[in-house]
mmCIF file with all atom_site columns, C-alpha atoms in Angstrom:
data_model
loop_
_atom_site.group_PDB
_atom_site.id
_atom_site.type_symbol
_atom_site.label_atom_id
_atom_site.label_alt_id
_atom_site.label_comp_id
_atom_site.label_asym_id
_atom_site.label_entity_id
_atom_site.label_seq_id
_atom_site.pdbx_PDB_ins_code
_atom_site.Cartn_x
_atom_site.Cartn_y
_atom_site.Cartn_z
_atom_site.occupancy
_atom_site.B_iso_or_equiv
_atom_site.pdbx_formal_charge
_atom_site.auth_seq_id
_atom_site.auth_comp_id
_atom_site.auth_asym_id
_atom_site.auth_atom_id
_atom_site.pdbx_PDB_model_num
ATOM 1   C CA . GLY A 1 1   ? 0.000   0.000   0.000  1.00 0.00 ? 11  GLY A CA 1
ATOM 2   C CA . VAL A 1 2   ? 2.749   2.477   0.921  1.00 0.00 ? 12  VAL A CA 1
ATOM 3   C CA . ALA A 1 3   ? 4.629   1.761   -2.328 1.00 0.00 ? 13  ALA A CA 1
ATOM 4   C CA . LEU A 1 4   ? 1.476   2.255   -4.395 1.00 0.00 ? 14  LEU A CA 1
ATOM 5   C CA . MET A 1 5   ? 0.800   5.548   -2.623 1.00 0.00 ? 15  MET A CA 1
ATOM 6   C CA . ALA A 1 6   ? 4.259   6.770   -3.484 1.00 0.00 ? 16  ALA A CA 1
ATOM 7   C CA . GLN A 1 7   ? 3.876   5.636   -7.074 1.00 0.00 ? 17  GLN A CA 1
ATOM 8   C CA . TYR A 1 8   ? 0.409   7.180   -7.595 1.00 0.00 ? 18  TYR A CA 1
ATOM 9   C CA . PRO A 1 9   ? 0.092   10.085  -5.142 1.00 0.00 ? 19  PRO A CA 1
ATOM 10  C CA . ASP A 1 10  ? -2.603  11.871  -7.177 1.00 0.00 ? 20  ASP A CA 1
ATOM 11  C CA . GLN A 1 11  ? -4.836  8.790   -7.293 1.00 0.00 ? 21  GLN A CA 1
ATOM 12  C CA . VAL A 1 12  ? -4.896  7.935   -3.598 1.00 0.00 ? 22  VAL A CA 1
ATOM 13  C CA . ASP A 1 13  ? -7.037  9.998   -1.252 1.00 0.00 ? 23  ASP A CA 1
ATOM 14  C CA . ILE A 1 14  ? -5.258  9.101   1.977  1.00 0.00 ? 24  ILE A CA 1
ATOM 15  C CA . GLU A 1 15  ? -2.477  10.797  3.841  1.00 0.00 ? 25  GLU A CA 1
ATOM 16  C CA . PRO A 1 16  ? 0.873   9.011   4.064  1.00 0.00 ? 26  PRO A CA 1
ATOM 17  C CA . ILE A 1 17  ? 0.707   9.063   7.882  1.00 0.00 ? 27  ILE A CA 1
ATOM 18  C CA . ASP A 1 18  ? -2.473  6.970   7.732  1.00 0.00 ? 28  ASP A CA 1
ATOM 19  C CA . MET A 1 19  ? -0.969  4.345   5.461  1.00 0.00 ? 29  MET A CA 1
ATOM 20  C CA . LEU A 1 20  ? 2.384   4.268   7.256  1.00 0.00 ? 30  LEU A CA 1
ATOM 21  C CA . SER A 1 21  ? 0.784   3.985   10.690 1.00 0.00 ? 31  SER A CA 1
ATOM 22  C CA . LEU A 1 22  ? -1.503  1.198   9.576  1.00 0.00 ? 32  LEU A CA 1
ATOM 23  C CA . ALA A 1 23  ? 1.314   -0.668  7.848  1.00 0.00 ? 33  ALA A CA 1
ATOM 24  C CA . ALA A 1 24  ? 3.502   -0.302  10.967 1.00 0.00 ? 34  ALA A CA 1
ATOM 25  C CA . ALA A 1 25  ? 0.738   -1.627  13.228 1.00 0.00 ? 35  ALA A CA 1
ATOM 26  C CA . ILE A 1 26  ? 0.136   -4.593  10.922 1.00 0.00 ? 36  ILE A CA 1
ATOM 27  C CA . ALA A 1 27  ? 3.872   -5.365  10.746 1.00 0.00 ? 37  ALA A CA 1
ATOM 28  C CA . ASN A 1 28  ? 4.056   -5.206  14.534 1.00 0.00 ? 38  ASN A CA 1
ATOM 29  C CA . ALA A 1 29  ? 1.071   -7.551  14.913 1.00 0.00 ? 39  ALA A CA 1
ATOM 30  C CA . GLN A 1 30  ? 2.787   -9.969  12.534 1.00 0.00 ? 40  GLN A CA 1
ATOM 31  C CA . SER A 1 31  ? 6.004   -9.832  14.604 1.00 0.00 ? 41  SER A CA 1
ATOM 32  C CA . ARG A 1 32  ? 7.859   -8.106  11.755 1.00 0.00 ? 42  ARG A CA 1
ATOM 33  C CA . PHE A 1 33  ? 9.422   -5.711  14.231 1.00 0.00 ? 43  PHE A CA 1
ATOM 34  C CA . ASP A 1 34  ? 12.166  -4.339  11.964 1.00 0.00 ? 44  ASP A CA 1
ATOM 35  C CA . ASP A 1 35  ? 9.521   -3.346  9.418  1.00 0.00 ? 45  ASP A CA 1
ATOM 36  C CA . ALA A 1 36  ? 7.268   -1.918  12.124 1.00 0.00 ? 46  ALA A CA 1
ATOM 37  C CA . LEU A 1 37  ? 10.107  0.204   13.464 1.00 0.00 ? 47  LEU A CA 1
ATOM 38  C CA . SER A 1 38  ? 11.070  1.472   10.015 1.00 0.00 ? 48  SER A CA 1
ATOM 39  C CA . LEU A 1 39  ? 7.468   2.288   9.087  1.00 0.00 ? 49  LEU A CA 1
ATOM 40  C CA . SER A 1 40  ? 6.713   4.012   12.382 1.00 0.00 ? 50  SER A CA 1
ATOM 41  C CA . ASP A 1 41  ? 9.896   6.087   12.044 1.00 0.00 ? 51  ASP A CA 1
ATOM 42  C CA . ARG A 1 42  ? 8.773   7.108   8.548  1.00 0.00 ? 52  ARG A CA 1
ATOM 43  C CA . ALA A 1 43  ? 5.333   7.986   9.928  1.00 0.00 ? 53  ALA A CA 1
ATOM 44  C CA . LEU A 1 44  ? 6.985   10.198  12.542 1.00 0.00 ? 54  LEU A CA 1
ATOM 45  C CA . ALA A 1 45  ? 9.225   12.014  10.032 1.00 0.00 ? 55  ALA A CA 1
ATOM 46  C CA . ASP A 1 46  ? 6.893   15.023  9.839  1.00 0.00 ? 56  ASP A CA 1
ATOM 47  C CA . GLU A 1 47  ? 6.026   15.103  13.529 1.00 0.00 ? 57  GLU A CA 1
ATOM 48  C CA . ALA A 1 48  ? 5.408   18.854  13.844 1.00 0.00 ? 58  ALA A CA 1
ATOM 49  C CA . ASP A 1 49  ? 2.726   18.855  11.154 1.00 0.00 ? 59  ASP A CA 1
ATOM 50  C CA . ILE A 1 50  ? 1.107   15.652  12.376 1.00 0.00 ? 60  ILE A CA 1
ATOM 51  C CA . ALA A 1 51  ? 1.091   16.817  16.003 1.00 0.00 ? 61  ALA A CA 1
ATOM 52  C CA . THR A 1 52  ? -1.093  19.806  15.166 1.00 0.00 ? 62  THR A CA 1
ATOM 53  C CA . ARG A 1 53  ? -3.447  18.060  12.738 1.00 0.00 ? 63  ARG A CA 1
ATOM 54  C CA . ARG A 1 54  ? -3.546  14.407  13.855 1.00 0.00 ? 64  ARG A CA 1
ATOM 55  C CA . PRO A 1 55  ? -2.263  14.052  17.432 1.00 0.00 ? 65  PRO A CA 1
ATOM 56  C CA . SER A 1 56  ? -3.973  10.701  18.008 1.00 0.00 ? 66  SER A CA 1
ATOM 57  C CA . LEU A 1 57  ? -2.295  9.197   14.967 1.00 0.00 ? 67  LEU A CA 1
ATOM 58  C CA . LEU A 1 58  ? 1.052   10.579  16.096 1.00 0.00 ? 68  LEU A CA 1
ATOM 59  C CA . ILE A 1 59  ? 0.640   8.923   19.499 1.00 0.00 ? 69  ILE A CA 1
ATOM 60  C CA . GLU A 1 60  ? -0.218  5.589   17.872 1.00 0.00 ? 70  GLU A CA 1
ATOM 61  C CA . ALA A 1 61  ? 2.916   5.816   15.719 1.00 0.00 ? 71  ALA A CA 1
ATOM 62  C CA . TYR A 1 62  ? 4.995   6.387   18.865 1.00 0.00 ? 72  TYR A CA 1
ATOM 63  C CA . ARG A 1 63  ? 3.277   3.487   20.613 1.00 0.00 ? 73  ARG A CA 1
ATOM 64  C CA . THR A 1 64  ? 3.923   1.184   17.644 1.00 0.00 ? 74  THR A CA 1
ATOM 65  C CA . ARG A 1 65  ? 7.551   2.311   17.657 1.00 0.00 ? 75  ARG A CA 1
ATOM 66  C CA . ALA A 1 66  ? 7.913   1.443   21.345 1.00 0.00 ? 76  ALA A CA 1
ATOM 67  C CA . ARG A 1 67  ? 6.281   -1.948  20.865 1.00 0.00 ? 77  ARG A CA 1
ATOM 68  C CA . ALA A 1 68  ? 8.512   -2.699  17.864 1.00 0.00 ? 78  ALA A CA 1
ATOM 69  C CA . LEU A 1 69  ? 11.616  -1.896  19.897 1.00 0.00 ? 79  LEU A CA 1
ATOM 70  C CA . GLN A 1 70  ? 10.305  -4.133  22.642 1.00 0.00 ? 80  GLN A CA 1
ATOM 71  C CA . GLY A 1 71  ? 9.717   -6.925  20.124 1.00 0.00 ? 81  GLY A CA 1
ATOM 72  C CA . LEU A 1 72  ? 13.289  -6.529  18.884 1.00 0.00 ? 82  LEU A CA 1
ATOM 73  C CA . GLY A 1 73  ? 14.550  -6.991  22.443 1.00 0.00 ? 83  GLY A CA 1
ATOM 74  C CA . ARG A 1 74  ? 15.801  -3.406  22.630 1.00 0.00 ? 84  ARG A CA 1
ATOM 75  C CA . LEU A 1 75  ? 14.139  -2.943  26.006 1.00 0.00 ? 85  LEU A CA 1
ATOM 76  C CA . GLU A 1 76  ? 15.983  0.166   27.190 1.00 0.00 ? 86  GLU A CA 1
ATOM 77  C CA . ASP A 1 77  ? 15.201  1.874   23.869 1.00 0.00 ? 87  ASP A CA 1
ATOM 78  C CA . ALA A 1 78  ? 11.579  0.742   24.199 1.00 0.00 ? 88  ALA A CA 1
ATOM 79  C CA . ASP A 1 79  ? 11.453  2.213   27.717 1.00 0.00 ? 89  ASP A CA 1
ATOM 80  C CA . ARG A 1 80  ? 12.582  5.592   26.382 1.00 0.00 ? 90  ARG A CA 1
ATOM 81  C CA . ALA A 1 81  ? 10.139  5.303   23.463 1.00 0.00 ? 91  ALA A CA 1
ATOM 82  C CA . PHE A 1 82  ? 7.236   4.680   25.851 1.00 0.00 ? 92  PHE A CA 1
ATOM 83  C CA . ASP A 1 83  ? 8.352   7.696   27.898 1.00 0.00 ? 93  ASP A CA 1
ATOM 84  C CA . VAL A 1 84  ? 8.216   9.804   24.718 1.00 0.00 ? 94  VAL A CA 1
ATOM 85  C CA . ALA A 1 85  ? 4.817   8.396   23.707 1.00 0.00 ? 95  ALA A CA 1
ATOM 86  C CA . ILE A 1 86  ? 3.359   9.128   27.145 1.00 0.00 ? 96  ILE A CA 1
ATOM 87  C CA . GLU A 1 87  ? 4.879   12.615  27.200 1.00 0.00 ? 97  GLU A CA 1
ATOM 88  C CA . ARG A 1 88  ? 3.496   13.416  23.738 1.00 0.00 ? 98  ARG A CA 1
ATOM 89  C CA . HIS A 1 89  ? 0.077   12.078  24.695 1.00 0.00 ? 99  HIS A CA 1
ATOM 90  C CA . THR A 1 90  ? 0.036   14.121  27.898 1.00 0.00 ? 100 THR A CA 1
ATOM 91  C CA . THR A 1 91  ? 1.154   17.281  26.074 1.00 0.00 ? 101 THR A CA 1
ATOM 92  C CA . LEU A 1 92  ? -1.101  16.960  23.031 1.00 0.00 ? 102 LEU A CA 1
ATOM 93  C CA . ILE A 1 93  ? -4.202  15.247  24.432 1.00 0.00 ? 103 ILE A CA 1
ATOM 94  C CA . GLY A 1 94  ? -3.854  15.024  28.204 1.00 0.00 ? 104 GLY A CA 1
ATOM 95  C CA . ASP A 1 95  ? -3.185  12.087  30.498 1.00 0.00 ? 105 ASP A CA 1
ATOM 96  C CA . ARG A 1 96  ? -6.693  10.699  30.118 1.00 0.00 ? 106 ARG A CA 1
ATOM 97  C CA . GLY A 1 97  ? -8.703  8.301   27.990 1.00 0.00 ? 107 GLY A CA 1
ATOM 98  C CA . VAL A 1 98  ? -8.331  4.715   26.901 1.00 0.00 ? 108 VAL A CA 1
ATOM 99  C CA . ARG A 1 99  ? -5.195  5.353   24.812 1.00 0.00 ? 109 ARG A CA 1
ATOM 100 C CA . ALA A 1 100 ? -3.402  6.890   27.830 1.00 0.00 ? 110 ALA A CA 1
ATOM 101 C CA . MET A 1 101 ? -4.497  3.909   29.914 1.00 0.00 ? 111 MET A CA 1
ATOM 102 C CA . GLY A 1 102 ? -3.047  1.529   27.330 1.00 0.00 ? 112 GLY A CA 1
ATOM 103 C CA . LEU A 1 103 ? 0.229   3.433   27.090 1.00 0.00 ? 113 LEU A CA 1
ATOM 104 C CA . HIS A 1 104 ? 0.759   3.336   30.853 1.00 0.00 ? 114 HIS A CA 1
ATOM 105 C CA . ASN A 1 105 ? -0.199  -0.349  31.024 1.00 0.00 ? 115 ASN A CA 1
ATOM 106 C CA . ASP A 1 106 ? 2.083   -1.316  28.118 1.00 0.00 ? 116 ASP A CA 1
ATOM 107 C CA . HIS A 1 107 ? 4.895   0.674   29.708 1.00 0.00 ? 117 HIS A CA 1
ATOM 108 C CA . GLY A 1 108 ? 4.281   -1.148  32.989 1.00 0.00 ? 118 GLY A CA 1
ATOM 109 C CA . VAL A 1 109 ? 4.592   -4.516  31.261 1.00 0.00 ? 119 VAL A CA 1
ATOM 110 C CA . LEU A 1 110 ? 7.886   -3.412  29.743 1.00 0.00 ? 120 LEU A CA 1
ATOM 111 C CA . LEU A 1 111 ? 9.160   -2.061  33.073 1.00 0.00 ? 121 LEU A CA 1
ATOM 112 C CA . ALA A 1 112 ? 8.315   -5.358  34.759 1.00 0.00 ? 122 ALA A CA 1
ATOM 113 C CA . SER A 1 113 ? 10.249  -7.232  32.069 1.00 0.00 ? 123 SER A CA 1
ATOM 114 C CA . LEU A 1 114 ? 13.216  -4.994  32.925 1.00 0.00 ? 124 LEU A CA 1
ATOM 115 C CA . ALA A 1 115 ? 12.730  -5.951  36.611 1.00 0.00 ? 125 ALA A CA 1
ATOM 116 C CA . HIS A 1 116 ? 11.800  -2.332  37.430 1.00 0.00 ? 126 HIS A CA 1
ATOM 117 C CA . TYR A 1 117 ? 8.900   -3.576  39.511 1.00 0.00 ? 127 TYR A CA 1
ATOM 118 C CA . ARG A 1 118 ? 8.234   -0.459  41.596 1.00 0.00 ? 128 ARG A CA 1
ATOM 119 C CA . GLU A 1 119 ? 8.049   1.660   38.441 1.00 0.00 ? 129 GLU A CA 1
ATOM 120 C CA . ALA A 1 120 ? 5.836   -0.982  36.830 1.00 0.00 ? 130 ALA A CA 1
ATOM 121 C CA . ILE A 1 121 ? 3.451   -0.871  39.793 1.00 0.00 ? 131 ILE A CA 1
ATOM 122 C CA . ALA A 1 122 ? 3.254   2.920   39.516 1.00 0.00 ? 132 ALA A CA 1
ATOM 123 C CA . ALA A 1 123 ? 2.527   2.625   35.766 1.00 0.00 ? 133 ALA A CA 1
ATOM 124 C CA . TYR A 1 124 ? -0.189  0.015   36.408 1.00 0.00 ? 134 TYR A CA 1
ATOM 125 C CA . GLN A 1 125 ? -1.740  2.185   39.105 1.00 0.00 ? 135 GLN A CA 1
ATOM 126 C CA . ARG A 1 126 ? -1.802  5.191   36.785 1.00 0.00 ? 136 ARG A CA 1
ATOM 127 C CA . SER A 1 127 ? -3.287  3.061   34.006 1.00 0.00 ? 137 SER A CA 1
ATOM 128 C CA . ALA A 1 128 ? -6.040  1.716   36.268 1.00 0.00 ? 138 ALA A CA 1
ATOM 129 C CA . ALA A 1 129 ? -6.915  5.190   37.561 1.00 0.00 ? 139 ALA A CA 1
ATOM 130 C CA . ILE A 1 130 ? -7.171  6.554   34.002 1.00 0.00 ? 140 ILE A CA 1
ATOM 131 C CA . PHE A 1 131 ? -9.273  3.576   32.921 1.00 0.00 ? 141 PHE A CA 1
ATOM 132 C CA . ALA A 1 132 ? -11.661 3.977   35.858 1.00 0.00 ? 142 ALA A CA 1
ATOM 133 C CA . ALA A 1 133 ? -12.005 7.712   35.121 1.00 0.00 ? 143 ALA A CA 1
ATOM 134 C CA . ALA A 1 134 ? -12.822 6.852   31.480 1.00 0.00 ? 144 ALA A CA 1
ATOM 135 C CA . GLY A 1 135 ? -15.660 4.561   32.566 1.00 0.00 ? 145 GLY A CA 1
ATOM 136 C CA . GLY A 1 136 ? -13.755 1.314   32.917 1.00 0.00 ? 146 GLY A CA 1
ATOM 137 C CA . PRO A 1 137 ? -13.866 -0.887  35.998 1.00 0.00 ? 147 PRO A CA 1
ATOM 138 C CA . ARG A 1 138 ? -12.619 0.267   39.353 1.00 0.00 ? 148 ARG A CA 1
ATOM 139 C CA . PRO A 1 139 ? -9.039  -0.961  39.871 1.00 0.00 ? 149 PRO A CA 1
ATOM 140 C CA . ASP A 1 140 ? -10.146 -3.526  42.468 1.00 0.00 ? 150 ASP A CA 1
ATOM 141 C CA . ASP A 1 141 ? -12.522 -5.001  39.873 1.00 0.00 ? 151 ASP A CA 1
ATOM 142 C CA . ASP A 1 142 ? -10.037 -5.099  36.968 1.00 0.00 ? 152 ASP A CA 1
ATOM 143 C CA . THR A 1 143 ? -8.499  -8.564  36.622 1.00 0.00 ? 153 THR A CA 1
ATOM 144 C CA . ARG A 1 144 ? -5.744  -7.406  34.244 1.00 0.00 ? 154 ARG A CA 1
ATOM 145 C CA . TYR A 1 145 ? -4.650  -4.737  36.718 1.00 0.00 ? 155 TYR A CA 1
ATOM 146 C CA . LEU A 1 146 ? -4.748  -7.157  39.646 1.00 0.00 ? 156 LEU A CA 1
ATOM 147 C CA . ASN A 1 147 ? -2.767  -9.771  37.707 1.00 0.00 ? 157 ASN A CA 1
ATOM 148 C CA . ASN A 1 148 ? -0.143  -7.212  36.689 1.00 0.00 ? 158 ASN A CA 1
ATOM 149 C CA . LEU A 1 149 ? 0.232   -6.113  40.309 1.00 0.00 ? 159 LEU A CA 1
ATOM 150 C CA . CYS A 1 150 ? 0.483   -9.749  41.379 1.00 0.00 ? 160 CYS A CA 1
ATOM 151 C CA . ASP A 1 151 ? 3.349   -10.320 38.942 1.00 0.00 ? 161 ASP A CA 1
ATOM 152 C CA . SER A 1 152 ? 5.225   -7.179  39.983 1.00 0.00 ? 162 SER A CA 1
ATOM 153 C CA . TYR A 1 153 ? 4.819   -7.747  43.714 1.00 0.00 ? 163 TYR A CA 1
ATOM 154 C CA . ASN A 1 154 ? 6.027   -11.299 43.150 1.00 0.00 ? 164 ASN A CA 1
ATOM 155 C CA . GLY A 1 155 ? 9.071   -9.883  41.340 1.00 0.00 ? 165 GLY A CA 1
ATOM 156 C CA . LEU A 1 156 ? 9.758   -7.659  44.338 1.00 0.00 ? 166 LEU A CA 1
ATOM 157 C CA . GLY A 1 157 ? 9.547   -10.626 46.670 1.00 0.00 ? 167 GLY A CA 1
ATOM 158 C CA . ALA A 1 158 ? 6.462   -9.127  48.354 1.00 0.00 ? 168 ALA A CA 1
ATOM 159 C CA . TYR A 1 159 ? 4.661   -12.450 48.267 1.00 0.00 ? 169 TYR A CA 1
ATOM 160 C CA . ALA A 1 160 ? 1.807   -11.569 50.619 1.00 0.00 ? 170 ALA A CA 1
ATOM 161 C CA . GLN A 1 161 ? 0.857   -8.582  48.450 1.00 0.00 ? 171 GLN A CA 1
ATOM 162 C CA . ALA A 1 162 ? 1.262   -10.675 45.295 1.00 0.00 ? 172 ALA A CA 1
ATOM 163 C CA . LEU A 1 163 ? -1.014  -13.380 46.707 1.00 0.00 ? 173 LEU A CA 1
ATOM 164 C CA . GLU A 1 164 ? -3.606  -10.801 47.758 1.00 0.00 ? 174 GLU A CA 1
ATOM 165 C CA . HIS A 1 165 ? -3.860  -9.410  44.215 1.00 0.00 ? 175 HIS A CA 1
ATOM 166 C CA . CYS A 1 166 ? -3.804  -12.839 42.554 1.00 0.00 ? 176 CYS A CA 1
ATOM 167 C CA . ALA A 1 167 ? -6.520  -14.126 44.872 1.00 0.00 ? 177 ALA A CA 1
ATOM 168 C CA . ARG A 1 168 ? -8.733  -11.115 44.087 1.00 0.00 ? 178 ARG A CA 1
ATOM 169 C CA . ALA A 1 169 ? -8.212  -11.602 40.330 1.00 0.00 ? 179 ALA A CA 1
ATOM 170 C CA . VAL A 1 170 ? -9.082  -15.298 40.536 1.00 0.00 ? 180 VAL A CA 1
ATOM 171 C CA . ALA A 1 171 ? -12.180 -14.548 42.631 1.00 0.00 ? 181 ALA A CA 1
ATOM 172 C CA . LEU A 1 172 ? -13.355 -12.025 40.030 1.00 0.00 ? 182 LEU A CA 1
ATOM 173 C CA . MET A 1 173 ? -12.806 -14.512 37.194 1.00 0.00 ? 183 MET A CA 1
ATOM 174 C CA . ARG A 1 174 ? -14.835 -17.140 39.058 1.00 0.00 ? 184 ARG A CA 1
ATOM 175 C CA . GLU A 1 175 ? -17.696 -14.662 39.482 1.00 0.00 ? 185 GLU A CA 1
ATOM 176 C CA . ARG A 1 176 ? -17.945 -14.136 35.732 1.00 0.00 ? 186 ARG A CA 1
#
């Protein structure tokens, strides 16, 4: 699609950022992380223009970039990329809404994989608060949140806290 757009720019009524972002997300979903990184970097090439006209698309390109870096095993780079994505989202849109929740949660997962458990817990807590404010479940009723906390507290060696969160998550799943 991107190659056809470049070849026939007058015949395609779609902006390059749309096609590049979509192609990057698809590549990422297919575990073609090198392609996803390259495409997201191309999508971000005209950041100033995109930030004013299409901030949501810009944020998604940054998120895809961070996930691609994570998929490539470049975890420290992915950590910095998530920091940038969250900063851009906060600046351009605010630290609210489902996308902000997802960014904080994804960052928490990455931080936990880096064994930065306290930072991961803070990211999960921020994600859950944003989600609840956007109409999602209260943190104590969100099994994903409780499971993430369980994993991070386990990583810290805080087994009683880990067990508390895991038990609550399992109880909620049994209720459903």
